[in-house]
Amino acid sequence: MFTKRLEYTDEIGAATAPLYDKVSDQYKEDHWKALAPYVYEINKLKKEKNAVILAHNYMTPDIFHCVGDILGDSLKLAQEAAKTEADIIVQAGVHFMAETSKILCPEKTVLIPDVKAGCSLAEGITAADVQLLREQYPGVPIITYVNTTAEVKAASDVCCTSGNAVKIANAVAKEWGVSEVLMIPDQYLAAYVATQCPDLKVHTYKGQCEVHERFTGDDLRKIRTQDPKVTILAHPECPQDVLEEADYAGSTAQMIDYVTDEQPAKVVLITECSMGDNISKANPNVEFVRSCHLCPHMKRITLPKILHSLQTLETEITVDPAVAAKAKEAVDHMLRLS
Ligand code: 13P
Ligand code: SF4
């Protein structure tokens, strides 16, 4: 790794003790001694450089609880990026999230600790594909999931996240005075929106999330047969038969709110694995049954890479200003409607 291994000292131990309290269920003391020096250095550098770390709910607990300043789903991270007064944004998440921050804050330095942290949805569609779809569906508003590149956003009418997709579909159809929308690129998110908006015809595209598409309705039926009282929460990027078996579908933040508010005795989160790890300590009366998949892109982000990013200001996200201006219209439109 580019950053030389940092040594643990008693001073670092004392300074990071309150943070270790937040994650002690996840890391044994020896493991924490390897992480703490990075946590310490990152938090020091953030202050010196007036930087802020936006951490998605799929970040590992060391990042999420110990160095993240703004935590949440894609919607919250975009909303907060638009408001931050920091000079530097470090996106502890994937590339499209960092691009969204840059689109919303063109004057700020936006960094991604690993530029290869992509997303199968973002990689599955281009701006040229969107143009073809526009010709195929004339007069139909194009609602684009934020899990896309800046160019794709720029070619769209409005963006959405998993947390507001239903709201945006209804609002945009009303604005345009139409009963059809085109929701791209996630076919499963679009199918979910169609179930929630029976008066709308929801067209879609062939994209999917490589993590959530691996869950099946059978997986959920097996979980329920083993424990009929278990509560199953699933992300709307999951295939439709999965969502039909689940008790609740929602964005990562909505799943966290559900657990916090409802306190189910036993819960399964049908999504990325760090979700359960990040909220188990705050919900001691909830038993988390593990049935999750790792997102290889999210997992590229680590504490040493965040530290390196802050030290070197690499890798800086750039978006062509003309593309960024068009993409901002679509993102701003979403933020106004949500
Ligand atoms: P959320 O907006 O629900 O956090 O989802 C982002 C994501 O990439 C899910 O796979
Ligand atoms: Fe993309 Fe799926 Fe990973 Fe989310 S979980 S970043 S949608 S590949």
CSV table of C-alpha atoms and ligand atoms in Angstrom, one decimal:
chain,number,residue,atom,x,y,z
A,1,MET,CA,0.0,0.0,0.0
A,2,PHE,CA,1.2,3.5,-0.6
A,3,THR,CA,1.0,4.7,3.0
A,4,LYS,CA,3.6,3.3,5.3
A,5,ARG,CA,2.1,1.2,8.2
A,6,LEU,CA,1.3,3.4,11.1
A,7,GLU,CA,2.2,2.5,14.7
A,8,TYR,CA,-0.2,2.3,17.6
A,9,THR,CA,0.8,4.4,20.7
A,10,ASP,CA,-0.9,4.8,24.1
A,11,GLU,CA,-1.6,8.5,23.1
A,12,ILE,CA,-3.5,7.3,20.0
A,13,GLY,CA,-5.3,4.7,22.1
A,14,ALA,CA,-6.5,7.3,24.5
A,15,ALA,CA,-7.5,9.8,21.8
A,16,THR,CA,-9.5,7.2,19.8
A,17,ALA,CA,-11.1,5.3,22.8
A,18,PRO,CA,-14.5,7.0,22.4
A,19,LEU,CA,-14.5,5.9,18.7
A,20,TYR,CA,-13.5,2.3,19.7
A,21,ASP,CA,-16.6,2.3,21.9
A,22,LYS,CA,-18.8,2.6,18.8
A,23,VAL,CA,-17.3,-0.4,17.0
A,24,SER,CA,-16.0,-2.6,19.8
A,25,ASP,CA,-18.6,-5.3,18.8
A,26,GLN,CA,-17.0,-5.5,15.4
A,27,TYR,CA,-13.2,-5.4,16.1
A,28,LYS,CA,-11.2,-7.2,18.8
A,29,GLU,CA,-8.6,-5.0,20.6
A,30,ASP,CA,-5.7,-6.3,18.5
A,31,HIS,CA,-7.5,-5.5,15.3
A,32,TRP,CA,-8.4,-2.1,16.6
A,33,LYS,CA,-4.8,-1.3,17.4
A,34,ALA,CA,-4.0,-1.7,13.7
A,35,LEU,CA,-6.9,0.6,12.7
A,36,ALA,CA,-6.7,3.3,15.4
A,37,PRO,CA,-3.5,5.0,14.0
A,38,TYR,CA,-5.3,5.6,10.7
A,39,VAL,CA,-8.5,6.8,12.4
A,40,TYR,CA,-6.3,9.2,14.4
A,41,GLU,CA,-4.4,10.6,11.4
A,42,ILE,CA,-7.4,10.9,9.2
A,43,ASN,CA,-9.4,12.8,11.8
A,44,LYS,CA,-6.4,15.1,12.4
A,45,LEU,CA,-5.9,15.8,8.6
A,46,LYS,CA,-9.6,16.4,8.1
A,47,LYS,CA,-9.4,19.3,10.6
A,48,GLU,CA,-6.1,20.7,9.1
A,49,LYS,CA,-7.5,20.6,5.6
A,50,ASN,CA,-11.1,21.6,6.3
A,51,ALA,CA,-12.2,18.3,4.7
A,52,VAL,CA,-15.4,16.3,5.3
A,53,ILE,CA,-15.9,12.6,4.7
A,54,LEU,CA,-19.2,11.5,3.2
A,55,ALA,CA,-19.7,7.9,4.1
A,56,HIS,CA,-22.3,5.7,2.5
A,57,ASN,CA,-24.1,3.1,4.7
A,58,TYR,CA,-22.2,0.3,3.0
A,59,MET,CA,-18.8,1.5,4.4
A,60,THR,CA,-17.2,-0.8,6.9
A,61,PRO,CA,-17.8,0.2,10.6
A,62,ASP,CA,-14.3,1.6,11.0
A,63,ILE,CA,-14.9,4.1,8.2
A,64,PHE,CA,-18.6,4.6,9.0
A,65,HIS,CA,-18.4,5.2,12.7
A,66,CYS,CA,-14.8,6.5,13.2
A,67,VAL,CA,-14.0,8.8,10.3
A,68,GLY,CA,-17.3,9.5,8.5
A,69,ASP,CA,-18.8,13.0,9.1
A,70,ILE,CA,-21.9,12.7,7.1
A,71,LEU,CA,-23.5,9.2,7.0
A,72,GLY,CA,-26.4,8.0,4.9
A,73,ASP,CA,-27.9,6.7,1.7
A,74,SER,CA,-27.3,8.2,-1.7
A,75,LEU,CA,-30.0,10.8,-1.2
A,76,LYS,CA,-28.8,12.1,2.1
A,77,LEU,CA,-25.2,12.2,0.9
A,78,ALA,CA,-26.2,14.3,-2.1
A,79,GLN,CA,-28.4,16.6,0.0
A,80,GLU,CA,-25.5,17.1,2.5
A,81,ALA,CA,-22.9,17.5,-0.2
A,82,ALA,CA,-24.9,20.4,-1.6
A,83,LYS,CA,-24.8,22.1,1.9
A,84,THR,CA,-21.3,21.5,3.1
A,85,GLU,CA,-18.9,24.3,3.8
A,86,ALA,CA,-15.8,22.2,3.8
A,87,ASP,CA,-13.1,22.9,1.1
A,88,ILE,CA,-12.6,19.2,0.4
A,89,ILE,CA,-15.1,16.3,0.2
A,90,VAL,CA,-13.7,12.8,0.5
A,91,GLN,CA,-16.3,10.4,-0.8
A,92,ALA,CA,-16.3,7.1,1.1
A,93,GLY,CA,-18.5,5.4,-1.4
A,94,VAL,CA,-18.4,4.7,-5.1
A,95,HIS,CA,-17.5,6.8,-8.1
A,96,PHE,CA,-21.0,7.9,-9.1
A,97,MET,CA,-21.5,9.3,-5.6
A,98,ALA,CA,-18.3,11.3,-5.9
A,99,GLU,CA,-19.4,12.6,-9.3
A,100,THR,CA,-22.7,13.7,-7.8
A,101,SER,CA,-20.9,15.6,-5.1
A,102,LYS,CA,-18.7,17.3,-7.7
A,103,ILE,CA,-21.7,18.2,-9.8
A,104,LEU,CA,-23.4,19.8,-6.8
A,105,CYS,CA,-20.2,21.5,-5.6
A,106,PRO,CA,-18.1,22.3,-8.7
A,107,GLU,CA,-15.9,24.7,-6.7
A,108,LYS,CA,-14.8,22.1,-4.1
A,109,THR,CA,-12.1,19.5,-4.3
A,110,VAL,CA,-13.9,16.1,-4.4
A,111,LEU,CA,-11.7,13.1,-3.8
A,112,ILE,CA,-12.4,9.3,-4.2
A,113,PRO,CA,-9.9,7.1,-2.3
A,114,ASP,CA,-10.0,4.5,-5.0
A,115,VAL,CA,-10.9,5.6,-8.5
A,116,LYS,CA,-11.8,1.9,-9.4
A,117,ALA,CA,-14.7,1.9,-7.0
A,118,GLY,CA,-17.4,1.7,-9.7
A,119,CYS,CA,-20.9,0.3,-9.9
A,120,SER,CA,-22.5,-2.3,-12.3
A,121,LEU,CA,-25.5,0.0,-12.8
A,122,ALA,CA,-23.4,3.0,-13.7
A,123,GLU,CA,-21.3,0.9,-16.1
A,124,GLY,CA,-24.3,-0.6,-17.9
A,125,ILE,CA,-25.6,2.5,-19.7
A,126,THR,CA,-24.2,5.4,-21.7
A,127,ALA,CA,-25.5,8.8,-22.7
A,128,ALA,CA,-25.9,7.4,-26.3
A,129,ASP,CA,-28.2,4.7,-24.9
A,130,VAL,CA,-30.3,7.4,-23.2
A,131,GLN,CA,-30.5,9.3,-26.5
A,132,LEU,CA,-31.8,6.2,-28.2
A,133,LEU,CA,-34.3,5.6,-25.5
A,134,ARG,CA,-35.5,9.2,-25.8
A,135,GLU,CA,-36.2,8.5,-29.5
A,136,GLN,CA,-38.0,5.3,-28.6
A,137,TYR,CA,-40.2,6.9,-26.0
A,138,PRO,CA,-41.0,10.5,-27.3
A,139,GLY,CA,-42.7,12.7,-24.7
A,140,VAL,CA,-42.0,10.3,-21.8
A,141,PRO,CA,-39.9,11.8,-18.9
A,142,ILE,CA,-36.6,10.1,-18.3
A,143,ILE,CA,-36.0,9.5,-14.6
A,144,THR,CA,-32.4,8.3,-14.0
A,145,TYR,CA,-31.2,6.6,-11.0
A,146,VAL,CA,-28.2,8.4,-9.4
A,147,ASN,CA,-26.2,5.2,-9.8
A,148,THR,CA,-25.1,6.5,-13.3
A,149,THR,CA,-22.3,8.6,-14.8
A,150,ALA,CA,-22.5,12.4,-15.1
A,151,GLU,CA,-23.0,12.1,-18.8
A,152,VAL,CA,-26.0,9.8,-18.4
A,153,LYS,CA,-27.5,12.2,-15.8
A,154,ALA,CA,-26.9,15.1,-18.2
A,155,ALA,CA,-28.9,13.3,-20.9
A,156,SER,CA,-31.9,12.8,-18.5
A,157,ASP,CA,-34.8,14.9,-17.2
A,158,VAL,CA,-34.5,14.2,-13.5
A,159,CYS,CA,-32.6,11.9,-11.2
A,160,CYS,CA,-33.9,9.7,-8.4
A,161,THR,CA,-32.5,7.5,-5.6
A,162,SER,CA,-33.9,4.3,-4.2
A,163,GLY,CA,-35.2,6.4,-1.3
A,164,ASN,CA,-37.3,8.8,-3.4
A,165,ALA,CA,-38.0,6.8,-6.7
A,166,VAL,CA,-41.7,6.4,-6.1
A,167,LYS,CA,-42.2,10.1,-5.1
A,168,ILE,CA,-40.2,11.3,-8.1
A,169,ALA,CA,-42.1,9.1,-10.5
A,170,ASN,CA,-45.4,10.4,-9.3
A,171,ALA,CA,-44.3,14.0,-9.1
A,172,VAL,CA,-42.7,14.1,-12.6
A,173,ALA,CA,-45.7,12.4,-14.2
A,174,LYS,CA,-47.8,15.1,-12.7
A,175,GLU,CA,-45.5,17.9,-13.7
A,176,TRP,CA,-45.4,16.6,-17.3
A,177,GLY,CA,-49.1,15.7,-17.4
A,178,VAL,CA,-48.3,12.1,-18.5
A,179,SER,CA,-49.2,8.6,-17.3
A,180,GLU,CA,-45.9,7.0,-18.5
A,181,VAL,CA,-42.3,7.4,-17.2
A,182,LEU,CA,-39.0,5.8,-18.3
A,183,MET,CA,-37.0,4.8,-15.3
A,184,ILE,CA,-33.4,3.8,-16.0
A,185,PRO,CA,-31.1,2.0,-15.8
A,186,ASP,CA,-32.2,-0.4,-13.0
A,187,GLN,CA,-34.9,-2.7,-14.2
A,188,TYR,CA,-35.7,-4.0,-10.7
A,189,LEU,CA,-36.0,-0.5,-9.1
A,190,ALA,CA,-38.3,0.4,-12.0
A,191,ALA,CA,-40.4,-2.8,-11.5
A,192,TYR,CA,-40.7,-1.9,-7.8
A,193,VAL,CA,-41.8,1.6,-8.6
A,194,ALA,CA,-44.4,0.1,-11.0
A,195,THR,CA,-45.9,-1.9,-8.1
A,196,GLN,CA,-46.2,1.2,-6.0
A,197,CYS,CA,-47.6,3.4,-8.7
A,198,PRO,CA,-50.5,1.4,-10.3
A,199,ASP,CA,-51.7,4.4,-12.3
A,200,LEU,CA,-48.3,4.8,-14.1
A,201,LYS,CA,-46.8,2.8,-16.9
A,202,VAL,CA,-43.2,2.4,-16.0
A,203,HIS,CA,-40.8,1.7,-18.9
A,204,THR,CA,-37.3,0.6,-18.1
A,205,TYR,CA,-33.9,-0.5,-19.3
A,206,LYS,CA,-31.8,-3.7,-18.8
A,207,GLY,CA,-29.5,-2.6,-16.0
A,208,GLN,CA,-29.1,-4.3,-12.6
A,209,CYS,CA,-27.0,-4.2,-9.5
A,210,GLU,CA,-24.5,-7.1,-9.5
A,211,VAL,CA,-24.9,-7.4,-5.7
A,212,HIS,CA,-28.7,-7.3,-5.3
A,213,GLU,CA,-29.5,-9.4,-8.4
A,214,ARG,CA,-27.9,-12.4,-6.7
A,215,PHE,CA,-30.7,-12.7,-4.1
A,216,THR,CA,-33.6,-14.9,-5.0
A,217,GLY,CA,-37.2,-15.4,-3.7
A,218,ASP,CA,-36.1,-18.9,-2.8
A,219,ASP,CA,-33.4,-17.6,-0.5
A,220,LEU,CA,-36.0,-15.6,1.4
A,221,ARG,CA,-38.5,-18.5,1.6
A,222,LYS,CA,-35.8,-20.6,3.1
A,223,ILE,CA,-35.0,-18.0,5.7
A,224,ARG,CA,-38.7,-17.7,6.6
A,225,THR,CA,-39.2,-21.5,6.8
A,226,GLN,CA,-36.3,-21.7,9.2
A,227,ASP,CA,-37.7,-18.8,11.3
A,228,PRO,CA,-41.3,-17.8,10.5
A,229,LYS,CA,-41.1,-14.8,12.9
A,230,VAL,CA,-38.1,-13.2,11.2
A,231,THR,CA,-38.6,-9.7,9.6
A,232,ILE,CA,-37.1,-9.4,6.1
A,233,LEU,CA,-36.1,-6.0,4.8
A,234,ALA,CA,-34.9,-5.8,1.2
A,235,HIS,CA,-33.4,-3.1,-1.0
A,236,PRO,CA,-35.5,-2.2,-4.1
A,237,GLU,CA,-32.6,-3.1,-6.4
A,238,CYS,CA,-33.5,-6.7,-5.6
A,239,PRO,CA,-35.5,-8.7,-8.2
A,240,GLN,CA,-39.2,-8.6,-7.9
A,241,ASP,CA,-39.7,-12.1,-6.4
A,242,VAL,CA,-37.4,-11.1,-3.6
A,243,LEU,CA,-39.4,-7.9,-2.9
A,244,GLU,CA,-42.6,-9.9,-3.0
A,245,GLU,CA,-41.3,-12.2,-0.2
A,246,ALA,CA,-39.9,-9.3,1.9
A,247,ASP,CA,-41.9,-7.5,4.7
A,248,TYR,CA,-40.5,-4.1,3.6
A,249,ALA,CA,-38.6,-2.6,0.7
A,250,GLY,CA,-36.5,0.6,1.2
A,251,SER,CA,-33.3,2.4,0.6
A,252,THR,CA,-30.4,1.7,2.9
A,253,ALA,CA,-31.4,4.7,5.1
A,254,GLN,CA,-35.1,3.6,5.1
A,255,MET,CA,-34.0,0.1,6.2
A,256,ILE,CA,-32.0,1.6,9.1
A,257,ASP,CA,-35.0,3.7,10.1
A,258,TYR,CA,-37.3,0.7,10.0
A,259,VAL,CA,-35.0,-1.3,12.4
A,260,THR,CA,-34.5,1.8,14.7
A,261,ASP,CA,-38.2,2.5,14.9
A,262,GLU,CA,-39.8,-0.9,14.8
A,263,GLN,CA,-37.2,-2.9,16.8
A,264,PRO,CA,-38.0,-6.2,15.2
A,265,ALA,CA,-36.8,-9.1,17.5
A,266,LYS,CA,-35.0,-10.8,14.5
A,267,VAL,CA,-34.2,-9.2,11.2
A,268,VAL,CA,-32.5,-10.0,7.9
A,269,LEU,CA,-31.2,-7.2,5.7
A,270,ILE,CA,-31.3,-8.3,2.1
A,271,THR,CA,-28.5,-6.0,1.0
A,272,GLU,CA,-24.8,-5.3,1.4
A,273,CYS,CA,-23.2,-6.8,4.5
A,274,SER,CA,-21.9,-3.7,6.2
A,275,MET,CA,-25.4,-2.5,6.9
A,276,GLY,CA,-26.0,-4.9,9.7
A,277,ASP,CA,-22.5,-4.4,11.1
A,278,ASN,CA,-23.0,-0.7,11.2
A,279,ILE,CA,-26.3,-0.7,13.2
A,280,SER,CA,-26.1,-3.8,15.4
A,281,LYS,CA,-24.5,-2.0,18.4
A,282,ALA,CA,-27.1,0.7,18.4
A,283,ASN,CA,-29.9,-1.9,18.4
A,284,PRO,CA,-28.9,-4.4,21.1
A,285,ASN,CA,-32.4,-5.9,21.3
A,286,VAL,CA,-32.5,-6.8,17.6
A,287,GLU,CA,-31.0,-10.0,16.4
A,288,PHE,CA,-29.4,-9.6,13.0
A,289,VAL,CA,-29.5,-12.8,10.9
A,290,ARG,CA,-26.7,-12.6,8.3
A,291,SER,CA,-27.8,-13.2,4.7
A,292,CYS,CA,-26.0,-10.5,2.7
A,293,HIS,CA,-23.6,-10.0,-0.2
A,294,LEU,CA,-20.5,-7.8,-0.3
A,295,CYS,CA,-20.3,-5.0,-2.9
A,296,PRO,CA,-16.7,-5.4,-4.3
A,297,HIS,CA,-16.7,-1.7,-5.3
A,298,MET,CA,-17.7,-0.3,-2.0
A,299,LYS,CA,-15.2,-2.6,-0.3
A,300,ARG,CA,-12.3,-1.0,-2.3
A,301,ILE,CA,-12.5,2.0,0.1
A,302,THR,CA,-10.3,1.4,3.2
A,303,LEU,CA,-8.8,3.6,6.0
A,304,PRO,CA,-5.3,3.6,4.5
A,305,LYS,CA,-6.7,4.7,1.1
A,306,ILE,CA,-8.7,7.5,2.7
A,307,LEU,CA,-5.6,8.7,4.5
A,308,HIS,CA,-3.6,8.5,1.3
A,309,SER,CA,-6.3,10.5,-0.4
A,310,LEU,CA,-6.2,13.2,2.2
A,311,GLN,CA,-2.5,13.4,2.2
A,312,THR,CA,-2.0,13.5,-1.6
A,313,LEU,CA,-5.4,15.0,-2.7
A,314,GLU,CA,-5.8,11.9,-5.0
A,315,THR,CA,-7.9,11.0,-6.9
A,316,GLU,CA,-9.6,14.2,-7.7
A,317,ILE,CA,-12.9,13.9,-9.5
A,318,THR,CA,-13.4,16.2,-12.5
A,319,VAL,CA,-16.5,16.6,-14.6
A,320,ASP,CA,-16.6,18.5,-17.9
A,321,PRO,CA,-18.3,21.8,-16.9
A,322,ALA,CA,-20.9,21.6,-19.7
A,323,VAL,CA,-21.8,18.0,-18.7
A,324,ALA,CA,-21.8,19.0,-15.0
A,325,ALA,CA,-24.2,21.9,-15.6
A,326,LYS,CA,-26.7,19.7,-17.4
A,327,ALA,CA,-26.4,16.9,-14.9
A,328,LYS,CA,-26.9,19.4,-12.1
A,329,GLU,CA,-30.3,20.4,-13.5
A,330,ALA,CA,-31.4,16.7,-13.3
A,331,VAL,CA,-30.0,16.3,-9.7
A,332,ASP,CA,-31.4,19.7,-8.6
A,333,HIS,CA,-34.8,18.8,-10.0
A,334,MET,CA,-34.7,15.6,-7.9
A,335,LEU,CA,-33.6,17.5,-4.7
A,336,ARG,CA,-36.5,20.0,-5.2
A,337,LEU,CA,-39.0,17.3,-5.6
A,338,SER,CA,-37.7,15.3,-2.6
B,1,13P,P1,-29.0,3.7,-1.3
B,1,13P,O1,-29.4,5.0,-2.0
B,1,13P,O2,-30.3,3.0,-0.9
B,1,13P,O3,-28.1,4.0,-0.2
B,1,13P,O4,-28.4,2.8,-2.4
B,1,13P,C1,-27.2,3.0,-3.0
B,1,13P,C2,-26.7,1.8,-3.5
B,1,13P,O5,-25.7,1.7,-4.2
B,1,13P,C3,-27.4,0.5,-3.2
B,1,13P,O6,-26.8,-0.5,-3.8
B,2,SF4,FE1,-23.6,-0.4,-7.4
B,2,SF4,FE2,-24.8,-2.5,-6.5
B,2,SF4,FE3,-22.5,-1.8,-5.4
B,2,SF4,FE4,-24.7,-0.3,-5.0
B,2,SF4,S1,-24.3,-2.4,-4.3
B,2,SF4,S2,-22.7,0.4,-5.6
B,2,SF4,S3,-25.8,-0.5,-6.9
B,2,SF4,S4,-22.9,-2.5,-7.5
